[in-house]
PDB file of C-alpha atoms and ligand atoms in Angstrom:
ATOM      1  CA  UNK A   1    -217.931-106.777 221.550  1.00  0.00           C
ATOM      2  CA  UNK A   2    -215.973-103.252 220.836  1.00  0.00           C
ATOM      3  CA  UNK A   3    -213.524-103.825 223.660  1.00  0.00           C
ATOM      4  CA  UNK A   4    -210.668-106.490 223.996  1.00  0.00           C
ATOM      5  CA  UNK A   5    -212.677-109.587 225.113  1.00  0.00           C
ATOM      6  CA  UNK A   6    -209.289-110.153 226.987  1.00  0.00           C
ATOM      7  CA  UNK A   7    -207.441-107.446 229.379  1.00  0.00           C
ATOM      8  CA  UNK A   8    -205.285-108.034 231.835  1.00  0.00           C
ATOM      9  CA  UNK A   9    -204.083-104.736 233.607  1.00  0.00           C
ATOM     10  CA  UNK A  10    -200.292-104.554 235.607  1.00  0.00           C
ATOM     11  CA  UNK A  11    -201.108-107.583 237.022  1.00  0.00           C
ATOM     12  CA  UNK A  12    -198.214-108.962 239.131  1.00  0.00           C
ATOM     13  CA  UNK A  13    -198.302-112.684 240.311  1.00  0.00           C
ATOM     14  CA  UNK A  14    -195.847-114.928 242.662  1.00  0.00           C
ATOM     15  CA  UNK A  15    -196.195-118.863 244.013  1.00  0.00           C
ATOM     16  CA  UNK A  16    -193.539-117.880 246.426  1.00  0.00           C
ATOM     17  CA  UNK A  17    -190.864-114.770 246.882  1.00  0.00           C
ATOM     18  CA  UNK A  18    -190.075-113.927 243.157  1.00  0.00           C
ATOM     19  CA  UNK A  19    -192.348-112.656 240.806  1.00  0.00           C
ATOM     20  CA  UNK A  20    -193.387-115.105 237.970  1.00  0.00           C
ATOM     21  CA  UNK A  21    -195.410-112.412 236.292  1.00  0.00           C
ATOM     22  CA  UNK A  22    -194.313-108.593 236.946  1.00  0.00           C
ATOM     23  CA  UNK A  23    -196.889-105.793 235.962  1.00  0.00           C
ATOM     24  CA  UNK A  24    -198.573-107.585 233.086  1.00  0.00           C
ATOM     25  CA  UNK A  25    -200.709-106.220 230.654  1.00  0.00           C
ATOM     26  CA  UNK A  26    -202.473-107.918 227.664  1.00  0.00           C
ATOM     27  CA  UNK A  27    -205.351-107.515 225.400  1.00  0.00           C
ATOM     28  CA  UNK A  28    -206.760-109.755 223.123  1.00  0.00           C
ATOM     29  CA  UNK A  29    -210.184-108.737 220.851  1.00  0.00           C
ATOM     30  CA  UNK A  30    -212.974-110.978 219.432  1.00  0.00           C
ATOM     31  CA  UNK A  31    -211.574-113.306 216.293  1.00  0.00           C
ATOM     32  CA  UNK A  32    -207.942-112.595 217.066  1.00  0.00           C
ATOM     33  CA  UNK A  33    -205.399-115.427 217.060  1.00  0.00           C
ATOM     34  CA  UNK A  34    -202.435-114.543 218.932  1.00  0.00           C
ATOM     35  CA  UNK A  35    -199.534-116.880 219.957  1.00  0.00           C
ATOM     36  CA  UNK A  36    -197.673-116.862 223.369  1.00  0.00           C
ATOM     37  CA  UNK A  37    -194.160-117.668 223.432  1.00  0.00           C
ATOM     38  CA  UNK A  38    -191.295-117.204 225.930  1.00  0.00           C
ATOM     39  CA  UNK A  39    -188.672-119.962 227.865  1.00  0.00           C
ATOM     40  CA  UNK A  40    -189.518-122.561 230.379  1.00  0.00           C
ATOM     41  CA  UNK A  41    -190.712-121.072 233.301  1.00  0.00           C
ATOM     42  CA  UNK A  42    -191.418-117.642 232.079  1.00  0.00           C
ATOM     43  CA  UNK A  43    -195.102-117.957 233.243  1.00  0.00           C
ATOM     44  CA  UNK A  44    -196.919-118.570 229.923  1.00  0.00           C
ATOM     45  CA  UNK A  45    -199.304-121.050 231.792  1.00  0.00           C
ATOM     46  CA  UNK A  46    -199.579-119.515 234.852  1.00  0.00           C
ATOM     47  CA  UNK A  47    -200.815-116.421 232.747  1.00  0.00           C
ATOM     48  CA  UNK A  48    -203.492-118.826 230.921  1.00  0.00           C
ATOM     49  CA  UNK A  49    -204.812-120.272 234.780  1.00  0.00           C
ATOM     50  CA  UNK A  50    -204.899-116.499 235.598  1.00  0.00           C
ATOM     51  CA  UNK A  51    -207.079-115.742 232.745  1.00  0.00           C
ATOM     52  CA  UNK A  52    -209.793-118.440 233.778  1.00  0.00           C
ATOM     53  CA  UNK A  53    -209.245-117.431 237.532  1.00  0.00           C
ATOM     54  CA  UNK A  54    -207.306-120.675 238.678  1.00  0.00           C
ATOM     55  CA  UNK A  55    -204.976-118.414 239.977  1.00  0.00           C
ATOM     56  CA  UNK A  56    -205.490-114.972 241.511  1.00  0.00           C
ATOM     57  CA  UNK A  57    -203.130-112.158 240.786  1.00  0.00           C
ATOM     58  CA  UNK A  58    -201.568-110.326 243.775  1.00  0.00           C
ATOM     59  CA  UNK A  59    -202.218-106.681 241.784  1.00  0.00           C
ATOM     60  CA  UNK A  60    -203.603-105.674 239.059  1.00  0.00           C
ATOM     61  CA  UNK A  61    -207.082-106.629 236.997  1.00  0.00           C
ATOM     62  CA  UNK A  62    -208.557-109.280 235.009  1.00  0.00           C
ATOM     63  CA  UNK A  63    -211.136-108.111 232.834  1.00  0.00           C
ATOM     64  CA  UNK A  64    -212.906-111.015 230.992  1.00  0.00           C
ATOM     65  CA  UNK A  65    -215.881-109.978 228.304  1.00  0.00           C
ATOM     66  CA  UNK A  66    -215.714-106.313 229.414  1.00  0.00           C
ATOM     67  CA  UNK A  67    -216.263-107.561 233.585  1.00  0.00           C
ATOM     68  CA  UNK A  68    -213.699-106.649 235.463  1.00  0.00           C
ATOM     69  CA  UNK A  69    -213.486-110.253 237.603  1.00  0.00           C
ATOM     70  CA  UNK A  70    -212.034-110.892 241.051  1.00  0.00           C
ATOM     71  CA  UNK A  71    -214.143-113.319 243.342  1.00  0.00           C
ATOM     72  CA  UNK A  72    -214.492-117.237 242.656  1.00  0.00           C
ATOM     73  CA  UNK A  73    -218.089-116.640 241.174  1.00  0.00           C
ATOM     74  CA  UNK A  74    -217.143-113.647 238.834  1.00  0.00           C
ATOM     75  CA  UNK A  75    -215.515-116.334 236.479  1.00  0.00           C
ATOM     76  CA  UNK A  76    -218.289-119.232 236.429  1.00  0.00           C
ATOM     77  CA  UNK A  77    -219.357-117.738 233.180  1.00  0.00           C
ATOM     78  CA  UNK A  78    -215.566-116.969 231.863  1.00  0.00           C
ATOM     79  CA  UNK A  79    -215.167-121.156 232.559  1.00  0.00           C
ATOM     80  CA  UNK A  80    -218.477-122.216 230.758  1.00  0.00           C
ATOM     81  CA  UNK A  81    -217.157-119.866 226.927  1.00  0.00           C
ATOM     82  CA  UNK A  82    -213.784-120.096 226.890  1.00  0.00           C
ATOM     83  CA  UNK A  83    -211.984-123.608 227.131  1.00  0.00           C
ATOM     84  CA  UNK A  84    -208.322-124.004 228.646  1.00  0.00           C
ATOM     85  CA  UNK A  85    -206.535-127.114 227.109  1.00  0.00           C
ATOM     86  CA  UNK A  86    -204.255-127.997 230.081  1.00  0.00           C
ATOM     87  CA  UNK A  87    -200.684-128.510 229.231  1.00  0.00           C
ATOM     88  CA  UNK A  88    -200.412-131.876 230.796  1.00  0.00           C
ATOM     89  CA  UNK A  89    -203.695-133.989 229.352  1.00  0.00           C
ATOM     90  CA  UNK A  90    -203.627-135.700 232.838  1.00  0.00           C
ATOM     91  CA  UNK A  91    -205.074-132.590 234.067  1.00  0.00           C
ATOM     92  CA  UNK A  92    -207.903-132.692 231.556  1.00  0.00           C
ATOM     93  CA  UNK A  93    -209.152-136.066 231.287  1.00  0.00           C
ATOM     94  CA  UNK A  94    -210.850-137.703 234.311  1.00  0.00           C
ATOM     95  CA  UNK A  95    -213.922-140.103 232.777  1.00  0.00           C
ATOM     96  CA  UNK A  96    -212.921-143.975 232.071  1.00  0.00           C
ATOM     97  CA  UNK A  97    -213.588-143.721 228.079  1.00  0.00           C
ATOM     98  CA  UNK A  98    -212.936-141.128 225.330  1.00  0.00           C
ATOM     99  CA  UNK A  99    -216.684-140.643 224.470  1.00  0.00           C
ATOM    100  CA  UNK A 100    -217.540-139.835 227.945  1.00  0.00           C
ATOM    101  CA  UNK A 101    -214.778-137.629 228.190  1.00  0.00           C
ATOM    102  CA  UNK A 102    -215.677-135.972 225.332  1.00  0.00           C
ATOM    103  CA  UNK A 103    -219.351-135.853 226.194  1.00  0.00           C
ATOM    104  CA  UNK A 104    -218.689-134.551 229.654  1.00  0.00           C
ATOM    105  CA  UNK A 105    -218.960-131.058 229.107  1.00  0.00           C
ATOM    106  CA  UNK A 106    -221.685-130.337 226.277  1.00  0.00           C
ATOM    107  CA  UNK A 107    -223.954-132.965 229.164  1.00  0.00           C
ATOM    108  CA  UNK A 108    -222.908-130.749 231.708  1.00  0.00           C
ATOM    109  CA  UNK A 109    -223.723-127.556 229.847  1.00  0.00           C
ATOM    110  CA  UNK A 110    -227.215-129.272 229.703  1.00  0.00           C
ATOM    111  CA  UNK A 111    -226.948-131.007 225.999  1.00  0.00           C
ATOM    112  CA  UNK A 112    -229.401-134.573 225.913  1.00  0.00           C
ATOM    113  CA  UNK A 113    -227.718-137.920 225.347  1.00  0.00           C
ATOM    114  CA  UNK A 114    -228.698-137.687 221.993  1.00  0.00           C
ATOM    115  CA  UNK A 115    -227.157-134.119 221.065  1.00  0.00           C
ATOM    116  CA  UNK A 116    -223.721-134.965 222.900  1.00  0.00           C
ATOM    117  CA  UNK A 117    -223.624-137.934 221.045  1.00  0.00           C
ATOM    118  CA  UNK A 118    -223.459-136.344 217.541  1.00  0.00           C
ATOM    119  CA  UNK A 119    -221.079-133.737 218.970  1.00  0.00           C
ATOM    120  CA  UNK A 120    -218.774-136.781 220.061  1.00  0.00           C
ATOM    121  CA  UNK A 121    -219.159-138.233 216.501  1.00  0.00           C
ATOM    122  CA  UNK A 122    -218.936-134.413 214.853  1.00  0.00           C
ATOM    123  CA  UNK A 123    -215.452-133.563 216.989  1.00  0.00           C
ATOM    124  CA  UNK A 124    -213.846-136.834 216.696  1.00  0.00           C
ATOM    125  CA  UNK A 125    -213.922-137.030 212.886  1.00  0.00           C
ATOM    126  CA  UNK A 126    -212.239-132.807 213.092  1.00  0.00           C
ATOM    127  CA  UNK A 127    -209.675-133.911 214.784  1.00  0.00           C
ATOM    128  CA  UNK A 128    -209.242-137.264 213.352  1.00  0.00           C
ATOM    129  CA  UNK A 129    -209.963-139.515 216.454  1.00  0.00           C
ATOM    130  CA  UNK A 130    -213.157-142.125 214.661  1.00  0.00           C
ATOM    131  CA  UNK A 131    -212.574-145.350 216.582  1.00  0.00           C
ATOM    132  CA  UNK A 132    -210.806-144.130 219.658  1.00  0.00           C
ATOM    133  CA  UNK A 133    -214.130-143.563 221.307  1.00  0.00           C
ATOM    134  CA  UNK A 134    -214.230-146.638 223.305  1.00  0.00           C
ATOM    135  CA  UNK A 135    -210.488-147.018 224.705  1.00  0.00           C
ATOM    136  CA  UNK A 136    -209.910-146.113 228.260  1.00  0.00           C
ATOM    137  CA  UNK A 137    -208.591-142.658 228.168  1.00  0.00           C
ATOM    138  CA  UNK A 138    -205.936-143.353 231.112  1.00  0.00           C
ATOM    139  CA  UNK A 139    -204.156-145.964 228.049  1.00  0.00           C
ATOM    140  CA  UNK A 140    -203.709-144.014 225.433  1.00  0.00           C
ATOM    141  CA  UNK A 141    -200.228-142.824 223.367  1.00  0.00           C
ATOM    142  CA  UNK A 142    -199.195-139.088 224.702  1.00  0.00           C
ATOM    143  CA  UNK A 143    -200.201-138.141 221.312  1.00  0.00           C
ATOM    144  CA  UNK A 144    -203.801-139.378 221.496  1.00  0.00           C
ATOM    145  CA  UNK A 145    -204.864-137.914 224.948  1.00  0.00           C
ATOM    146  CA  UNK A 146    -203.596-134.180 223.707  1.00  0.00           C
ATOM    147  CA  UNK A 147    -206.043-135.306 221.053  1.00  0.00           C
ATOM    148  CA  UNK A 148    -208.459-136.231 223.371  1.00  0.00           C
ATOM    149  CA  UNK A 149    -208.190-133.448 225.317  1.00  0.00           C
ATOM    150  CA  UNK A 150    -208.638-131.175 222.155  1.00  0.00           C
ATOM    151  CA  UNK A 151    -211.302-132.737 222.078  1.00  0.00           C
ATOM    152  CA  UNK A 152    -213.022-131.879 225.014  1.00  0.00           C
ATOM    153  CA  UNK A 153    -212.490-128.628 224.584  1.00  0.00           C
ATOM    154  CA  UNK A 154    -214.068-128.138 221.149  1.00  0.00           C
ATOM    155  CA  UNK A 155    -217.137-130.552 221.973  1.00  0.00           C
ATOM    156  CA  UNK A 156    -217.856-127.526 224.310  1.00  0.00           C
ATOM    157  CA  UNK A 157    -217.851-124.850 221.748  1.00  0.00           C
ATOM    158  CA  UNK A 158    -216.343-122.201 223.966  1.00  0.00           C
ATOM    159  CA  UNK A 159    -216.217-118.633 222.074  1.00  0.00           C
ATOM    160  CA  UNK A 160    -212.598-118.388 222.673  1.00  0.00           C
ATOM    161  CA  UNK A 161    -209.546-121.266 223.157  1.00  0.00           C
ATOM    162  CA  UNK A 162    -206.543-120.708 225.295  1.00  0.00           C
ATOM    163  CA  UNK A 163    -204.230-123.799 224.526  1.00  0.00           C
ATOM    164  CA  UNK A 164    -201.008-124.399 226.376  1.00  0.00           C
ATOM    165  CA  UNK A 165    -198.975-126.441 224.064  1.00  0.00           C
ATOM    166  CA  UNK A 166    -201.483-127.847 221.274  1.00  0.00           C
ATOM    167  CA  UNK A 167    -199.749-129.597 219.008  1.00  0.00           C
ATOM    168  CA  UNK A 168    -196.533-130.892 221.433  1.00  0.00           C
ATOM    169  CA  UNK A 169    -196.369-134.770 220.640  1.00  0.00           C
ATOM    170  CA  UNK A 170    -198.588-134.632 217.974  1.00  0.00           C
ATOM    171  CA  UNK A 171    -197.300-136.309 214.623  1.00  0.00           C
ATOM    172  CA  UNK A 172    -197.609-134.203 211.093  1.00  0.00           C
ATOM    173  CA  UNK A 173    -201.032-135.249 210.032  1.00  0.00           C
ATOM    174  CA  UNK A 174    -202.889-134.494 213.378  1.00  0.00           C
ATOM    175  CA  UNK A 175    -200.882-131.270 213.414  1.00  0.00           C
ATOM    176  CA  UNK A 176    -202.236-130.073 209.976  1.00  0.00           C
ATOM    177  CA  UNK A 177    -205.622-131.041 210.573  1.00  0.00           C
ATOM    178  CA  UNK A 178    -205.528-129.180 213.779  1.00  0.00           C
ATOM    179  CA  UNK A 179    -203.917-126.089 212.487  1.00  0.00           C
ATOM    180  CA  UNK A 180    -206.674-126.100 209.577  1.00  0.00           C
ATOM    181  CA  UNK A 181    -209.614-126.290 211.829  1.00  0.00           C
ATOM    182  CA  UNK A 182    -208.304-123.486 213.876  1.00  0.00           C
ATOM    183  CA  UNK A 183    -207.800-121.467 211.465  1.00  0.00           C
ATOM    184  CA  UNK A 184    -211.467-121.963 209.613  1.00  0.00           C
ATOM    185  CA  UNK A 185    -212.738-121.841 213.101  1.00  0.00           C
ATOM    186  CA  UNK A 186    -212.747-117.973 213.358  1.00  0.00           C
ATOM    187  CA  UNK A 187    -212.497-118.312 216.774  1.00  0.00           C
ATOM    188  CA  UNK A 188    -210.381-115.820 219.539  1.00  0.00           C
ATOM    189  CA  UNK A 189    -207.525-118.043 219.945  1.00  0.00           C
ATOM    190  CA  UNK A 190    -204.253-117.757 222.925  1.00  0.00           C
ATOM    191  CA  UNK A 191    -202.070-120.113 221.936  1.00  0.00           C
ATOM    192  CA  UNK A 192    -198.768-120.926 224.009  1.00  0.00           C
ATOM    193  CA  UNK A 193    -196.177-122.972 222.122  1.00  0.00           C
ATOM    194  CA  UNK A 194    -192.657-123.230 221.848  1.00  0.00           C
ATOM    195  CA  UNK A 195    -193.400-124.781 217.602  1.00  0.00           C
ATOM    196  CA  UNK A 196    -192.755-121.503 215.981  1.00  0.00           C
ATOM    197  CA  UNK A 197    -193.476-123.255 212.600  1.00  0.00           C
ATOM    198  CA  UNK A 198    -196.929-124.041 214.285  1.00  0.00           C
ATOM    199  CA  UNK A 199    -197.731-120.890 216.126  1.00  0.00           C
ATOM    200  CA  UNK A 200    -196.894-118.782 212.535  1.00  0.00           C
ATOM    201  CA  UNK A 201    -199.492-121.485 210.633  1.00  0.00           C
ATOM    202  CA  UNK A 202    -202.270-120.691 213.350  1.00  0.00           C
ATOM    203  CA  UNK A 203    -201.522-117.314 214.524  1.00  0.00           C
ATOM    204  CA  UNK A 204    -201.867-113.380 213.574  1.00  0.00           C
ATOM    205  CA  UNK A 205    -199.218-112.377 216.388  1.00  0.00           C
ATOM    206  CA  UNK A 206    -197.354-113.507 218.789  1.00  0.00           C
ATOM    207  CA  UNK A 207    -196.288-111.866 222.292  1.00  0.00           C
ATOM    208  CA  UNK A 208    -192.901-112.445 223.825  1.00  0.00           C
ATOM    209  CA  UNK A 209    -192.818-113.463 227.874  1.00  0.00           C
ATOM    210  CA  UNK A 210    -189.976-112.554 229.118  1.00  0.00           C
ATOM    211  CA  UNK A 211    -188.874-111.585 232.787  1.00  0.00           C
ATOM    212  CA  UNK A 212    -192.693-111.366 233.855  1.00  0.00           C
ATOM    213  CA  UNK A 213    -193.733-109.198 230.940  1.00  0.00           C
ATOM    214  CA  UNK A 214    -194.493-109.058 227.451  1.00  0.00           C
ATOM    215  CA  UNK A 215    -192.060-107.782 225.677  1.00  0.00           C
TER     216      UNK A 215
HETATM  217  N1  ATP B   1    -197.553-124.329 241.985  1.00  0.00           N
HETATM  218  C1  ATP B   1    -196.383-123.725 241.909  1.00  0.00           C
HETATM  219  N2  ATP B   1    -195.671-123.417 243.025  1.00  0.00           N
HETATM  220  C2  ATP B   1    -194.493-122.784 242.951  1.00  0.00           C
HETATM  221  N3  ATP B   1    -193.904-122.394 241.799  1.00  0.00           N
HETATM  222  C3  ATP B   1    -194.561-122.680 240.664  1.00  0.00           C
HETATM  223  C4  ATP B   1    -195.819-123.360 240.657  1.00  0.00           C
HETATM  224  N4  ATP B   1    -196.240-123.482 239.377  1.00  0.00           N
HETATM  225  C5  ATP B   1    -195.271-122.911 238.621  1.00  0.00           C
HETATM  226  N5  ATP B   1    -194.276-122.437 239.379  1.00  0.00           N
HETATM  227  C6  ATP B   1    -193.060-121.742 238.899  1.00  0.00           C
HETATM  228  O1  ATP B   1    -193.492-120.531 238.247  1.00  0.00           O
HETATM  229  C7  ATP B   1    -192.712-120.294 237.070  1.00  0.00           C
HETATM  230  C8  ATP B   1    -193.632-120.170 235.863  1.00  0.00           C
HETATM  231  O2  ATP B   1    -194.230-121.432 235.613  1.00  0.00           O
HETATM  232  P1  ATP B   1    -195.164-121.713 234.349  1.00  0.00           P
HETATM  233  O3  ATP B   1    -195.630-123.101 234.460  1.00  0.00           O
HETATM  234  O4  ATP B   1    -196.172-120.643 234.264  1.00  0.00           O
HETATM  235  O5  ATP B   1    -194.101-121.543 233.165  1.00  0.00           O
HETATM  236  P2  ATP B   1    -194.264-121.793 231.589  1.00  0.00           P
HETATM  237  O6  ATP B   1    -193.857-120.534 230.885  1.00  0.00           O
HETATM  238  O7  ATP B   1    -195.611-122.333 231.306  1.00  0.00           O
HETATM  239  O8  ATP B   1    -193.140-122.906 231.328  1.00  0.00           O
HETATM  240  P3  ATP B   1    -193.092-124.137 230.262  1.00  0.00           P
HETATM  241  O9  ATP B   1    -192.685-123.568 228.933  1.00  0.00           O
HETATM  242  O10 ATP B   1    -192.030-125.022 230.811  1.00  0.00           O
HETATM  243  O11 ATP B   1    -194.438-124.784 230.261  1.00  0.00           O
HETATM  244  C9  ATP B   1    -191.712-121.438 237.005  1.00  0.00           C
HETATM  245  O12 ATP B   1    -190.496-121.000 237.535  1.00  0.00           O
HETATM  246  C10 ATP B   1    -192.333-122.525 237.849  1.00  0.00           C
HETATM  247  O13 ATP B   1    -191.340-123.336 238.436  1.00  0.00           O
HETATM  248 MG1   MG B   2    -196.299-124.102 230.641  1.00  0.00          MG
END
């Protein structure tokens, strides 16, 4: 693609009375990795649900692989190439085991058993997670389902990740390995995370949130 694969335009969003975001604009291109910083409650993951259409913007426009996109259908496609890892892994993991978890979305993007299997077995040993696959997701350590989740995402092979807080409660070895496949993975990358050490391993540049815009 020429254009940003990303663009939001002055888009201005509120849950309630105040402004969370404030005449936003953004663009991100194919193969960039940018980070996303800014305090609590700035609206770094409301931007991300924006993005994949969870949330609709009051003004302004989302345009998503050059489509400008507005109605619940417009981002069916947006959903199915690029994966959101939720901030809270609650949010993301709803099947009794890991492997199903995991296998979940490459079977529902119409993958056979036996091809979601090997990308189960293929994701697991990235992101270090061989002989998890048959605990019960709902008991695992904090650190394990952001793994998990991770997980989920990448079995899917989206053509772009936004990640809301990737590496929070992960120890130093699952941290490396992480920031190591992301950056051999070549792919567009929004990454929000308050681990500045992380965010300058994995990322080309990093925007600022601040009082609804990017400053
Ligand atoms: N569903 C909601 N209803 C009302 N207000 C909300 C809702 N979700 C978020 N907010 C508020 O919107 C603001 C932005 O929230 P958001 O979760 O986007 O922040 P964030 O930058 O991701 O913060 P953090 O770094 O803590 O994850 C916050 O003040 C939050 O309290
Ligand atoms: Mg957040």
């Amino acid at each position: 693609m020429n254009g940003p694969i990303i663009r939001l335009t002055n888009v201005v969003f509120s849950y309630g009375r105040r402004p969370v975001l404030e005449d936003l604009s953004l663009e991100i291109y194919e193969g960039e990795r940018v980070g996303l910083y800014g305090p609590n409650g700035s609206g770094k993951t409301t931007l991300l649900y924006i993005i994949m259409g969870l949330l609709k913007p009051q003004k302004g426009t989302v345009e998503i692989f050059g489509k400008i996109r507005e109605k619940e259908k417009d981002f069916l496609d947006v959903r199915q190439k690029i994966g959101l890892l939720f901030q809270d892994p609650d949010s993301q993991l709803f099947c009794p085991t890991v492997r199903e978890d995991i296998a979940f979305g490459p079977l529902n993007l119409g993958k056979t058993r036996d091809e979601a299997k090997k990308i189960v077995k293929k994701t697991c040993e990235i992101l270090g997670l061989n002989g998890l696959e048959d605990r019960i997701t709902s008991s695992l350590s904090g650190g394990e389902k952001r793994l998990v989740s991770l997980a989920t995402i990448l079995a899917m092979e989206p053509v772009c990740f936004l990640l809301d807080e990737p590496s929070s409660g992960l120890d130093e070895e699952s941290t490396d390995r992480l920031a190591k496949y992301l950056n051999s993975s070549k792919k567009t990358c929004l990454i929000v995370s308050h681990d500045r050490n992380f965010m300058e391993r994995c990322t080309e540049r990093i925007l600022f949130l601040k009082n609804g815009r990017i400053v």
